[in-house]
Amino acid sequence: MKKHFKTLAVTVAAAACILGSAMSSFAAPRVGWVDVKSNWYYYDQNSNPVTNQWVEYDGDLYWVDETGKMLVQTWVKDGDSWYWVNSKGTRLADCWVPITNNWYYVGEDGKMLANTWFTKDGDTYYFTADGSAAKGWVEIDGTWHYFDRTNADMKRGTTIDGYYVDADGNYVA
């Protein structure tokens, strides 16, 4: 009797394994956003992970890396341009991005501004090669300018550290 019980138990266990593996093939396909251990991944209509590209979802753009994981709160390099994604993974556009003690700006297309002048709300800024807003005394194309150390706007028609900048923001010797 014990021998038959063991044989029955082994047969039932084997059947359960076979049935379990067959049932997993009927599991719902992964499509769209899937949370895997607190990381979000995006799967296309064929249940394939989407990688190294922007995913448009509900009117917002999200970057998924080479593993398919959505990036959050970081810079994303796409081609020759840099983009900022916030803590929800959404690509930002036309706004300031404060990081540590620096200010960055992403334009209407979401690209970080770098090596360029920018005017917003009547204030003028200069963004350096790394994209951070210039602060303090900075020489640009052979001319010295002063940018506020807190909000990075260029100062005009005033004396800073004993040096005068004219109405255009240029240092006057």
PDB file of C-alpha atoms in Angstrom:
ATOM      1  CA  MET A   1       0.000   0.000   0.000  1.00  0.00           C
ATOM      2  CA  LYS A   2       2.827   2.402   0.880  1.00  0.00           C
ATOM      3  CA  LYS A   3       4.458   1.683  -2.461  1.00  0.00           C
ATOM      4  CA  HIS A   4       1.240   2.519  -4.347  1.00  0.00           C
ATOM      5  CA  PHE A   5       0.782   5.699  -2.303  1.00  0.00           C
ATOM      6  CA  LYS A   6       4.319   6.869  -3.178  1.00  0.00           C
ATOM      7  CA  THR A   7       3.722   6.109  -6.853  1.00  0.00           C
ATOM      8  CA  LEU A   8       0.443   8.018  -6.744  1.00  0.00           C
ATOM      9  CA  ALA A   9       2.082  10.978  -4.968  1.00  0.00           C
ATOM     10  CA  VAL A  10       4.893  11.140  -7.552  1.00  0.00           C
ATOM     11  CA  THR A  11       2.383  10.912 -10.408  1.00  0.00           C
ATOM     12  CA  VAL A  12       0.224  13.713  -8.928  1.00  0.00           C
ATOM     13  CA  ALA A  13       3.294  15.922  -8.379  1.00  0.00           C
ATOM     14  CA  ALA A  14       4.472  15.358 -11.957  1.00  0.00           C
ATOM     15  CA  ALA A  15       0.999  16.128 -13.310  1.00  0.00           C
ATOM     16  CA  ALA A  16       0.884  19.336 -11.255  1.00  0.00           C
ATOM     17  CA  CYS A  17       4.247  20.434 -12.702  1.00  0.00           C
ATOM     18  CA  ILE A  18       3.131  19.690 -16.251  1.00  0.00           C
ATOM     19  CA  LEU A  19      -0.201  21.425 -15.736  1.00  0.00           C
ATOM     20  CA  GLY A  20       1.513  24.409 -14.103  1.00  0.00           C
ATOM     21  CA  SER A  21       3.919  24.900 -16.996  1.00  0.00           C
ATOM     22  CA  ALA A  22       1.065  24.531 -19.491  1.00  0.00           C
ATOM     23  CA  MET A  23      -1.001  27.107 -17.598  1.00  0.00           C
ATOM     24  CA  SER A  24       1.872  29.618 -17.559  1.00  0.00           C
ATOM     25  CA  SER A  25       1.806  29.599 -21.344  1.00  0.00           C
ATOM     26  CA  PHE A  26      -1.787  30.875 -21.083  1.00  0.00           C
ATOM     27  CA  ALA A  27      -0.769  33.811 -18.855  1.00  0.00           C
ATOM     28  CA  ALA A  28      -1.834  37.225 -20.085  1.00  0.00           C
ATOM     29  CA  PRO A  29       0.759  38.825 -22.397  1.00  0.00           C
ATOM     30  CA  ARG A  30       2.690  41.794 -21.070  1.00  0.00           C
ATOM     31  CA  VAL A  31       1.661  44.926 -22.922  1.00  0.00           C
ATOM     32  CA  GLY A  32       2.282  48.511 -21.833  1.00  0.00           C
ATOM     33  CA  TRP A  33       3.875  49.478 -18.527  1.00  0.00           C
ATOM     34  CA  VAL A  34       4.774  46.655 -16.156  1.00  0.00           C
ATOM     35  CA  ASP A  35       6.122  47.134 -12.605  1.00  0.00           C
ATOM     36  CA  VAL A  36       8.968  44.712 -11.921  1.00  0.00           C
ATOM     37  CA  LYS A  37      10.441  45.040  -8.426  1.00  0.00           C
ATOM     38  CA  SER A  38       9.656  48.793  -8.269  1.00  0.00           C
ATOM     39  CA  ASN A  39      11.072  49.483 -11.742  1.00  0.00           C
ATOM     40  CA  TRP A  40       8.868  50.216 -14.719  1.00  0.00           C
ATOM     41  CA  TYR A  41       9.328  48.485 -18.086  1.00  0.00           C
ATOM     42  CA  TYR A  42       7.365  49.016 -21.287  1.00  0.00           C
ATOM     43  CA  TYR A  43       6.282  46.128 -23.532  1.00  0.00           C
ATOM     44  CA  ASP A  44       5.000  46.501 -27.090  1.00  0.00           C
ATOM     45  CA  GLN A  45       1.860  44.829 -28.492  1.00  0.00           C
ATOM     46  CA  ASN A  46       3.878  41.621 -29.102  1.00  0.00           C
ATOM     47  CA  SER A  47       5.034  41.516 -25.449  1.00  0.00           C
ATOM     48  CA  ASN A  48       8.585  42.496 -26.408  1.00  0.00           C
ATOM     49  CA  PRO A  49      10.440  44.905 -24.111  1.00  0.00           C
ATOM     50  CA  VAL A  50      11.002  48.334 -25.667  1.00  0.00           C
ATOM     51  CA  THR A  51      14.614  49.531 -25.240  1.00  0.00           C
ATOM     52  CA  ASN A  52      16.777  52.625 -25.827  1.00  0.00           C
ATOM     53  CA  GLN A  53      14.035  54.953 -26.956  1.00  0.00           C
ATOM     54  CA  TRP A  54      11.310  57.355 -25.975  1.00  0.00           C
ATOM     55  CA  VAL A  55       7.914  55.864 -25.194  1.00  0.00           C
ATOM     56  CA  GLU A  56       4.905  58.135 -25.663  1.00  0.00           C
ATOM     57  CA  TYR A  57       2.175  57.390 -23.163  1.00  0.00           C
ATOM     58  CA  ASP A  58      -0.848  59.574 -22.347  1.00  0.00           C
ATOM     59  CA  GLY A  59       0.777  62.558 -24.079  1.00  0.00           C
ATOM     60  CA  ASP A  60       4.071  62.352 -22.146  1.00  0.00           C
ATOM     61  CA  LEU A  61       7.466  60.980 -23.159  1.00  0.00           C
ATOM     62  CA  TYR A  62       9.454  58.471 -21.089  1.00  0.00           C
ATOM     63  CA  TRP A  63      12.942  57.059 -21.764  1.00  0.00           C
ATOM     64  CA  VAL A  64      13.606  53.339 -21.445  1.00  0.00           C
ATOM     65  CA  ASP A  65      17.242  52.211 -21.285  1.00  0.00           C
ATOM     66  CA  GLU A  66      19.046  49.251 -22.857  1.00  0.00           C
ATOM     67  CA  THR A  67      17.320  46.853 -20.420  1.00  0.00           C
ATOM     68  CA  GLY A  68      13.914  48.424 -21.045  1.00  0.00           C
ATOM     69  CA  LYS A  69      13.776  50.085 -17.612  1.00  0.00           C
ATOM     70  CA  MET A  70      12.233  53.563 -17.445  1.00  0.00           C
ATOM     71  CA  LEU A  71      14.763  56.118 -16.185  1.00  0.00           C
ATOM     72  CA  VAL A  72      13.803  58.659 -13.518  1.00  0.00           C
ATOM     73  CA  GLN A  73      15.306  61.853 -12.087  1.00  0.00           C
ATOM     74  CA  THR A  74      18.281  61.938 -14.460  1.00  0.00           C
ATOM     75  CA  TRP A  75      19.719  63.300 -17.668  1.00  0.00           C
ATOM     76  CA  VAL A  76      19.149  61.204 -20.784  1.00  0.00           C
ATOM     77  CA  LYS A  77      21.476  61.481 -23.769  1.00  0.00           C
ATOM     78  CA  ASP A  78      19.690  60.840 -27.043  1.00  0.00           C
ATOM     79  CA  GLY A  79      21.886  61.464 -30.083  1.00  0.00           C
ATOM     80  CA  ASP A  80      23.787  64.699 -29.469  1.00  0.00           C
ATOM     81  CA  SER A  81      21.189  66.139 -27.093  1.00  0.00           C
ATOM     82  CA  TRP A  82      20.494  65.878 -23.375  1.00  0.00           C
ATOM     83  CA  TYR A  83      17.006  65.699 -21.845  1.00  0.00           C
ATOM     84  CA  TRP A  84      15.826  65.712 -18.223  1.00  0.00           C
ATOM     85  CA  VAL A  85      13.317  63.183 -16.896  1.00  0.00           C
ATOM     86  CA  ASN A  86      11.695  63.887 -13.550  1.00  0.00           C
ATOM     87  CA  SER A  87      10.960  61.596 -10.605  1.00  0.00           C
ATOM     88  CA  LYS A  88       7.974  60.143 -12.483  1.00  0.00           C
ATOM     89  CA  GLY A  89      10.101  59.507 -15.588  1.00  0.00           C
ATOM     90  CA  THR A  90       8.389  62.236 -17.628  1.00  0.00           C
ATOM     91  CA  ARG A  91      10.561  64.233 -20.033  1.00  0.00           C
ATOM     92  CA  LEU A  92      10.361  67.913 -19.141  1.00  0.00           C
ATOM     93  CA  ALA A  93      10.141  70.796 -21.603  1.00  0.00           C
ATOM     94  CA  ASP A  94      10.381  74.590 -21.434  1.00  0.00           C
ATOM     95  CA  CYS A  95      11.390  74.781 -17.776  1.00  0.00           C
ATOM     96  CA  TRP A  96      14.209  75.261 -15.290  1.00  0.00           C
ATOM     97  CA  VAL A  97      15.934  72.222 -13.833  1.00  0.00           C
ATOM     98  CA  PRO A  98      17.695  72.948 -10.510  1.00  0.00           C
ATOM     99  CA  ILE A  99      20.334  70.347  -9.634  1.00  0.00           C
ATOM    100  CA  THR A 100      22.520  70.771  -6.564  1.00  0.00           C
ATOM    101  CA  ASN A 101      23.818  74.363  -6.862  1.00  0.00           C
ATOM    102  CA  ASN A 102      23.329  74.729 -10.611  1.00  0.00           C
ATOM    103  CA  TRP A 103      20.518  75.798 -12.890  1.00  0.00           C
ATOM    104  CA  TYR A 104      19.786  74.190 -16.251  1.00  0.00           C
ATOM    105  CA  TYR A 105      17.092  74.941 -18.777  1.00  0.00           C
ATOM    106  CA  VAL A 106      15.334  72.619 -21.203  1.00  0.00           C
ATOM    107  CA  GLY A 107      13.710  74.234 -24.219  1.00  0.00           C
ATOM    108  CA  GLU A 108      10.305  73.655 -25.770  1.00  0.00           C
ATOM    109  CA  ASP A 109      11.687  70.559 -27.512  1.00  0.00           C
ATOM    110  CA  GLY A 110      12.980  69.227 -24.174  1.00  0.00           C
ATOM    111  CA  LYS A 111      16.647  69.653 -25.122  1.00  0.00           C
ATOM    112  CA  MET A 112      19.053  71.064 -22.546  1.00  0.00           C
ATOM    113  CA  LEU A 113      20.431  74.445 -23.573  1.00  0.00           C
ATOM    114  CA  ALA A 114      24.248  74.629 -23.777  1.00  0.00           C
ATOM    115  CA  ASN A 115      26.785  77.109 -25.184  1.00  0.00           C
ATOM    116  CA  THR A 116      24.053  79.657 -25.789  1.00  0.00           C
ATOM    117  CA  TRP A 117      22.425  82.853 -24.625  1.00  0.00           C
ATOM    118  CA  PHE A 118      18.844  82.722 -23.391  1.00  0.00           C
ATOM    119  CA  THR A 119      16.366  85.426 -22.390  1.00  0.00           C
ATOM    120  CA  LYS A 120      13.324  84.679 -20.274  1.00  0.00           C
ATOM    121  CA  ASP A 121      10.965  87.122 -18.591  1.00  0.00           C
ATOM    122  CA  GLY A 122      13.329  90.010 -19.398  1.00  0.00           C
ATOM    123  CA  ASP A 123      16.395  88.377 -17.803  1.00  0.00           C
ATOM    124  CA  THR A 124      19.403  87.148 -19.793  1.00  0.00           C
ATOM    125  CA  TYR A 125      21.332  83.970 -19.041  1.00  0.00           C
ATOM    126  CA  TYR A 126      24.248  82.144 -20.588  1.00  0.00           C
ATOM    127  CA  PHE A 127      24.439  78.361 -20.540  1.00  0.00           C
ATOM    128  CA  THR A 128      27.940  76.867 -20.519  1.00  0.00           C
ATOM    129  CA  ALA A 129      29.236  73.808 -22.381  1.00  0.00           C
ATOM    130  CA  ASP A 130      27.948  71.463 -19.642  1.00  0.00           C
ATOM    131  CA  GLY A 131      24.536  73.125 -19.786  1.00  0.00           C
ATOM    132  CA  SER A 132      24.723  74.846 -16.405  1.00  0.00           C
ATOM    133  CA  ALA A 133      23.816  78.531 -16.204  1.00  0.00           C
ATOM    134  CA  ALA A 134      26.904  80.737 -15.915  1.00  0.00           C
ATOM    135  CA  LYS A 135      27.525  82.325 -12.498  1.00  0.00           C
ATOM    136  CA  GLY A 136      29.962  85.004 -11.384  1.00  0.00           C
ATOM    137  CA  TRP A 137      32.438  86.571 -13.809  1.00  0.00           C
ATOM    138  CA  VAL A 138      32.529  84.740 -17.136  1.00  0.00           C
ATOM    139  CA  GLU A 139      34.385  85.601 -20.341  1.00  0.00           C
ATOM    140  CA  ILE A 140      32.304  84.882 -23.446  1.00  0.00           C
ATOM    141  CA  ASP A 141      33.724  85.563 -26.909  1.00  0.00           C
ATOM    142  CA  GLY A 142      36.386  87.889 -25.478  1.00  0.00           C
ATOM    143  CA  THR A 143      33.988  89.971 -23.343  1.00  0.00           C
ATOM    144  CA  TRP A 144      33.503  89.684 -19.578  1.00  0.00           C
ATOM    145  CA  HIS A 145      30.005  89.496 -18.066  1.00  0.00           C
ATOM    146  CA  TYR A 146      28.733  89.048 -14.540  1.00  0.00           C
ATOM    147  CA  PHE A 147      25.985  86.539 -13.727  1.00  0.00           C
ATOM    148  CA  ASP A 148      24.271  86.484 -10.351  1.00  0.00           C
ATOM    149  CA  ARG A 149      25.638  83.675  -8.163  1.00  0.00           C
ATOM    150  CA  THR A 150      22.146  82.737  -6.936  1.00  0.00           C
ATOM    151  CA  ASN A 151      19.724  83.026  -9.845  1.00  0.00           C
ATOM    152  CA  ALA A 152      22.305  83.254 -12.698  1.00  0.00           C
ATOM    153  CA  ASP A 153      20.788  86.279 -14.478  1.00  0.00           C
ATOM    154  CA  MET A 154      23.255  88.645 -16.182  1.00  0.00           C
ATOM    155  CA  LYS A 155      23.709  91.968 -14.397  1.00  0.00           C
ATOM    156  CA  ARG A 156      23.501  95.228 -16.350  1.00  0.00           C
ATOM    157  CA  GLY A 157      24.323  98.868 -15.632  1.00  0.00           C
ATOM    158  CA  THR A 158      25.857  98.260 -12.218  1.00  0.00           C
ATOM    159  CA  THR A 159      29.145  97.855 -10.394  1.00  0.00           C
ATOM    160  CA  ILE A 160      30.141  94.393  -9.212  1.00  0.00           C
ATOM    161  CA  ASP A 161      33.259  93.796  -7.104  1.00  0.00           C
ATOM    162  CA  GLY A 162      34.432  97.298  -8.099  1.00  0.00           C
ATOM    163  CA  TYR A 163      34.011  96.642 -11.845  1.00  0.00           C
ATOM    164  CA  TYR A 164      31.367  98.283 -13.995  1.00  0.00           C
ATOM    165  CA  VAL A 165      29.110  96.437 -16.453  1.00  0.00           C
ATOM    166  CA  ASP A 166      27.186  98.542 -18.945  1.00  0.00           C
ATOM    167  CA  ALA A 167      23.525  98.365 -19.962  1.00  0.00           C
ATOM    168  CA  ASP A 168      24.324  95.446 -22.285  1.00  0.00           C
ATOM    169  CA  GLY A 169      25.978  93.515 -19.457  1.00  0.00           C
ATOM    170  CA  ASN A 170      29.534  93.970 -20.815  1.00  0.00           C
ATOM    171  CA  TYR A 171      32.450  94.743 -18.495  1.00  0.00           C
ATOM    172  CA  VAL A 172      33.765  98.259 -19.124  1.00  0.00           C
ATOM    173  CA  ALA A 173      37.477  98.805 -18.386  1.00  0.00           C
TER     174      ALA A 173
END
